[in-house]
XYZ file of C-alpha atoms in Angstrom:
337
model
C -8.255 39.510 109.550
C -8.425 37.636 112.863
C -5.449 38.003 115.180
C -4.490 34.447 116.097
C -1.580 35.304 118.350
C -3.543 34.780 121.546
C -5.850 31.923 120.488
C -3.486 29.360 121.971
C -4.214 30.766 125.416
C -7.728 29.304 125.296
C -6.496 25.744 124.593
C -4.846 23.625 127.317
C -1.209 22.814 126.555
C -1.518 24.103 123.010
C 2.276 23.936 122.719
C 2.012 20.151 122.391
C -0.111 20.380 119.236
C 1.495 19.221 116.025
C 2.292 21.761 113.320
C -0.651 20.489 111.261
C -3.133 20.573 114.189
C -3.212 24.253 115.103
C -6.099 26.455 113.874
C -3.673 28.635 111.919
C -1.596 25.746 110.595
C 0.474 26.504 107.520
C -0.644 23.108 106.199
C -4.401 23.549 106.794
C -5.379 23.205 103.127
C -2.555 20.966 101.968
C -2.739 17.258 101.157
C -0.852 14.969 103.483
C 2.501 13.593 102.480
C 2.493 9.903 101.551
C 2.445 7.731 104.659
C 3.831 4.504 103.199
C 6.534 3.490 100.756
C 8.371 0.286 99.909
C 12.013 0.407 98.846
C 14.269 -2.398 97.595
C 15.840 -2.825 101.043
C 13.378 -1.317 103.527
C 9.861 -0.135 104.216
C 8.617 3.272 105.358
C 5.456 4.039 107.285
C 4.151 7.044 109.212
C 2.213 6.056 112.322
C 0.908 9.166 114.058
C 3.975 11.231 114.929
C 6.403 8.349 114.382
C 8.078 7.480 111.070
C 9.035 3.799 111.002
C 11.885 2.736 108.735
C 12.399 -1.036 108.741
C 15.137 -2.985 106.984
C 13.342 -5.683 105.030
C 15.765 -8.327 103.774
C 15.336 -10.781 106.655
C 16.496 -13.843 104.711
C 19.832 -12.101 104.106
C 20.171 -10.740 107.638
C 19.247 -7.283 106.280
C 22.727 -7.178 104.760
C 23.738 -3.914 103.120
C 23.568 -3.611 99.332
C 24.220 -0.592 97.070
C 20.514 0.227 97.449
C 20.617 0.463 101.239
C 22.224 3.906 101.716
C 20.095 5.430 98.967
C 16.902 3.903 100.355
C 17.720 4.982 103.902
C 18.632 8.542 102.947
C 15.455 8.921 100.896
C 13.246 7.556 103.675
C 14.888 9.759 106.313
C 14.435 12.819 104.116
C 10.795 11.866 103.569
C 10.265 11.786 107.342
C 12.241 14.982 107.875
C 10.013 16.865 105.433
C 6.716 15.504 106.786
C 5.326 18.028 109.314
C 3.422 15.255 111.108
C 6.595 13.357 112.029
C 8.363 14.100 115.304
C 10.718 11.104 115.580
C 12.151 8.406 113.293
C 12.420 4.787 114.472
C 14.802 2.492 112.572
C 14.652 -1.283 113.056
C 15.100 -4.546 111.165
C 12.825 -7.476 110.331
C 13.828 -11.039 111.010
C 16.494 -12.354 113.362
C 18.593 -9.203 113.558
C 18.932 -5.495 112.863
C 21.669 -5.641 110.211
C 24.531 -8.068 109.637
C 26.749 -5.625 107.736
C 27.676 -5.512 104.079
C 26.596 -8.300 101.742
C 30.201 -9.322 101.160
C 29.939 -13.033 100.497
C 29.313 -12.643 96.786
C 32.280 -10.271 96.516
C 34.788 -12.203 98.593
C 33.797 -15.636 97.303
C 33.672 -14.579 93.662
C 36.649 -12.211 93.860
C 34.256 -9.399 92.925
C 33.454 -10.996 89.569
C 29.720 -10.390 89.476
C 27.118 -9.851 86.806
C 26.313 -6.521 85.249
C 23.811 -4.533 87.362
C 20.506 -3.764 85.712
C 19.730 -0.446 87.369
C 20.843 3.168 87.516
C 24.199 2.474 89.181
C 25.618 1.095 85.929
C 28.597 3.163 84.813
C 28.905 5.012 88.150
C 31.440 4.727 90.947
C 29.111 2.342 92.795
C 28.765 0.021 89.793
C 29.614 -3.417 91.305
C 31.453 -4.456 88.159
C 33.684 -1.375 88.372
C 34.321 -1.981 92.065
C 35.006 -5.642 91.343
C 37.743 -4.693 88.919
C 39.152 -2.272 91.469
C 39.320 -5.091 94.053
C 41.119 -7.596 91.846
C 44.285 -8.655 93.737
C 46.067 -9.082 90.405
C 45.343 -5.519 89.281
C 46.214 -2.020 90.464
C 43.949 -0.595 93.166
C 42.782 3.020 92.895
C 42.008 4.215 96.442
C 39.874 7.118 95.265
C 37.576 4.869 93.227
C 37.151 2.897 96.450
C 36.609 6.071 98.494
C 34.098 7.454 96.011
C 31.981 4.344 96.598
C 32.333 3.954 100.369
C 31.923 7.644 101.142
C 28.499 7.515 99.496
C 27.486 4.591 101.673
C 28.541 6.694 104.650
C 26.581 9.719 103.487
C 23.438 7.640 103.221
C 23.849 6.186 106.703
C 24.815 9.561 108.166
C 21.386 10.867 107.166
C 20.299 9.542 110.570
C 22.671 11.947 112.300
C 22.123 14.856 109.938
C 18.337 14.645 109.943
C 16.732 17.597 111.680
C 14.498 15.284 113.719
C 15.534 12.695 116.334
C 16.401 9.196 115.142
C 16.196 6.066 117.290
C 17.718 2.703 116.326
C 16.059 -0.386 117.823
C 18.559 -3.247 117.790
C 17.914 -6.940 118.213
C 19.801 -10.083 117.301
C 22.871 -8.534 115.681
C 24.118 -5.121 114.613
C 27.603 -5.952 113.428
C 30.169 -4.604 110.983
C 28.405 -2.139 108.651
C 25.225 -2.662 110.664
C 26.932 -1.086 113.664
C 28.065 1.810 111.454
C 24.411 2.516 110.685
C 23.276 2.191 114.304
C 25.962 4.533 115.636
C 24.691 7.338 113.411
C 21.325 7.267 115.224
C 20.725 9.757 118.036
C 19.566 7.047 120.430
C 20.067 3.281 120.556
C 17.694 0.955 122.401
C 18.460 -2.738 122.237
C 17.710 -6.228 123.451
C 19.939 -7.537 126.239
C 21.401 -10.243 124.002
C 22.042 -8.095 120.936
C 25.509 -8.557 119.435
C 27.040 -5.149 118.604
C 30.522 -4.637 117.202
C 32.926 -4.598 114.279
C 34.720 -7.985 113.967
C 36.180 -7.102 110.512
C 38.844 -4.992 112.260
C 40.588 -8.366 112.669
C 41.168 -8.352 108.921
C 39.613 -6.745 105.815
C 37.851 -3.801 107.451
C 37.896 -0.560 109.440
C 34.547 0.997 110.492
C 34.144 3.586 107.751
C 31.638 5.691 109.686
C 34.319 6.655 112.209
C 31.749 7.014 115.004
C 33.101 4.658 117.686
C 35.346 7.133 119.509
C 32.646 9.804 119.363
C 30.078 7.473 120.914
C 32.280 5.599 123.433
C 35.365 7.722 123.999
C 38.911 6.908 123.069
C 39.819 3.993 125.364
C 36.629 1.979 125.083
C 36.499 2.403 121.304
C 40.075 1.143 121.090
C 39.242 -1.784 123.386
C 36.709 -2.978 120.811
C 38.500 -2.112 117.582
C 41.895 -3.433 118.720
C 40.310 -6.878 119.174
C 37.201 -6.965 116.981
C 35.237 -7.957 120.085
C 31.501 -7.291 120.364
C 29.298 -5.960 123.144
C 26.000 -7.389 124.277
C 23.034 -5.070 124.561
C 23.472 -4.960 128.341
C 27.136 -4.043 127.980
C 26.264 -1.392 125.403
C 24.205 0.403 128.067
C 26.941 0.017 130.678
C 29.482 1.466 128.256
C 27.226 4.347 127.229
C 26.680 3.195 123.650
C 22.951 2.544 124.127
C 20.442 4.366 126.303
C 18.309 1.331 127.193
C 18.543 -2.473 127.058
C 15.720 -4.906 127.781
C 14.932 -8.618 127.563
C 14.237 -9.462 123.927
C 10.542 -10.116 124.544
C 10.135 -6.632 126.072
C 12.105 -4.676 123.490
C 9.203 -3.714 121.222
C 7.095 -2.445 124.125
C 9.961 -0.451 125.634
C 10.991 1.024 122.293
C 7.436 2.145 121.641
C 7.342 3.808 125.052
C 10.569 5.678 124.301
C 9.584 6.987 120.869
C 6.085 7.877 122.119
C 7.659 9.964 124.861
C 9.914 11.736 122.362
C 7.007 12.220 119.940
C 5.058 14.060 122.647
C 7.529 16.935 122.463
C 6.944 19.869 120.089
C 8.683 19.089 116.822
C 10.478 22.438 116.661
C 11.833 21.925 120.197
C 13.162 18.527 119.160
C 14.814 19.994 116.100
C 16.466 22.822 118.030
C 17.720 20.471 120.752
C 19.190 18.067 118.180
C 20.841 20.791 116.125
C 22.351 22.340 119.247
C 23.710 19.021 120.517
C 24.957 17.962 117.081
C 27.081 21.101 116.983
C 29.230 19.528 119.723
C 29.687 16.348 117.673
C 30.603 18.319 114.577
C 33.144 20.356 116.545
C 34.734 17.062 117.630
C 35.442 16.327 113.978
C 32.823 13.714 113.089
C 33.099 14.466 109.379
C 36.884 14.255 109.448
C 36.751 10.963 111.363
C 34.469 9.505 108.712
C 36.731 10.617 105.877
C 39.882 9.155 107.432
C 38.170 5.926 108.493
C 36.724 5.423 105.012
C 40.168 5.753 103.435
C 41.644 3.260 105.914
C 38.741 0.873 105.354
C 39.689 0.764 101.684
C 43.353 0.258 102.523
C 42.515 -2.631 104.867
C 40.982 -4.526 101.966
C 44.148 -4.112 99.881
C 46.923 -5.101 102.240
C 48.625 -8.455 101.874
C 46.521 -9.660 104.821
C 43.372 -8.319 103.202
C 44.157 -10.091 99.947
C 44.898 -13.276 101.901
C 41.438 -13.125 103.464
C 39.782 -12.393 100.127
C 41.526 -15.213 98.289
C 40.833 -17.608 101.176
C 37.128 -16.720 100.987
C 37.203 -17.338 97.241
C 38.736 -20.748 97.912
C 36.704 -22.097 100.844
C 33.715 -19.714 101.027
C 33.098 -16.536 102.956
C 31.580 -18.231 106.016
C 34.565 -20.532 106.452
C 36.998 -17.607 106.079
C 35.077 -15.699 108.745
C 35.152 -18.750 111.014
C 38.921 -18.929 110.636
C 39.162 -15.197 111.324
C 37.133 -15.382 114.523
C 38.173 -18.760 115.925
C 41.308 -17.483 117.726
C 39.108 -14.977 119.574
C 36.694 -17.626 120.802
C 33.536 -16.347 119.136
C 33.409 -18.378 115.932
C 30.230 -20.132 117.067
C 28.442 -16.803 117.375
C 29.747 -15.854 113.920
C 28.299 -19.010 112.380
C 24.923 -18.356 113.969
């Protein structure tokens, strides 16, 4: 049997070879994992050492549906298990990254929606069940609410818990639940004019992911969540939320340069560095922050103010209710756009 321990010494920079490229690769006779997949809310593609996950509901602003966390978690796990992949790039098609939860049908219809025709029927994420639990005239069970929202969080947190680095490329808007998703990524790169924030803290929402203080620190997180104000991409870099911000027409090129640089690193080095650095986040109580924030998010939708917002949206439409929410803060025009 040939001793391969010293073969690498005859190849320049052999340490930069991918797991599948070495002469003694453990995958030398194995078929490649599937490189492409289409989900209800996103697409997945492996391009060299980069796995690209792209939200694909552009007409709806890539708004979050019950499929989104499941699709994202499955795609991230697919990339994590593929030995060819060194880094995961998450982005969105259309005018923005993600506009948050698809709430209009819930708020406007008071959660009275049609029976789902998929495998969520009869589960805690069944929209009909959640609709009944959000009826202002009925009794609210906070744990039915938590059982749903905590599973959204788990799906989004796959970006943080993945063994491999994750990069979120933001453009247009990453607001409300869209910001929850982005903050779970290891790195954020964005366009200068990206709108990033959580306006629903003004009424009917608390960021369930609980990541703002961990990413920005106590005072700056409070500055945003006490007002519902948003940052631009440029401000996100200044505040330490993003690592890079560029003019919108340069974003794609700059993001590709960043992930290509990360992908050059040995995959096991990337994994060890991420796991070591994540240990600091976990010791700060990331999981506990998410649990508490998810409970409070549910409560915020069942206060008298929350019910007032919901019933107003049912009366005049979700967009008009949001305009009324944001108008006193001077950013209603941005909300409408």
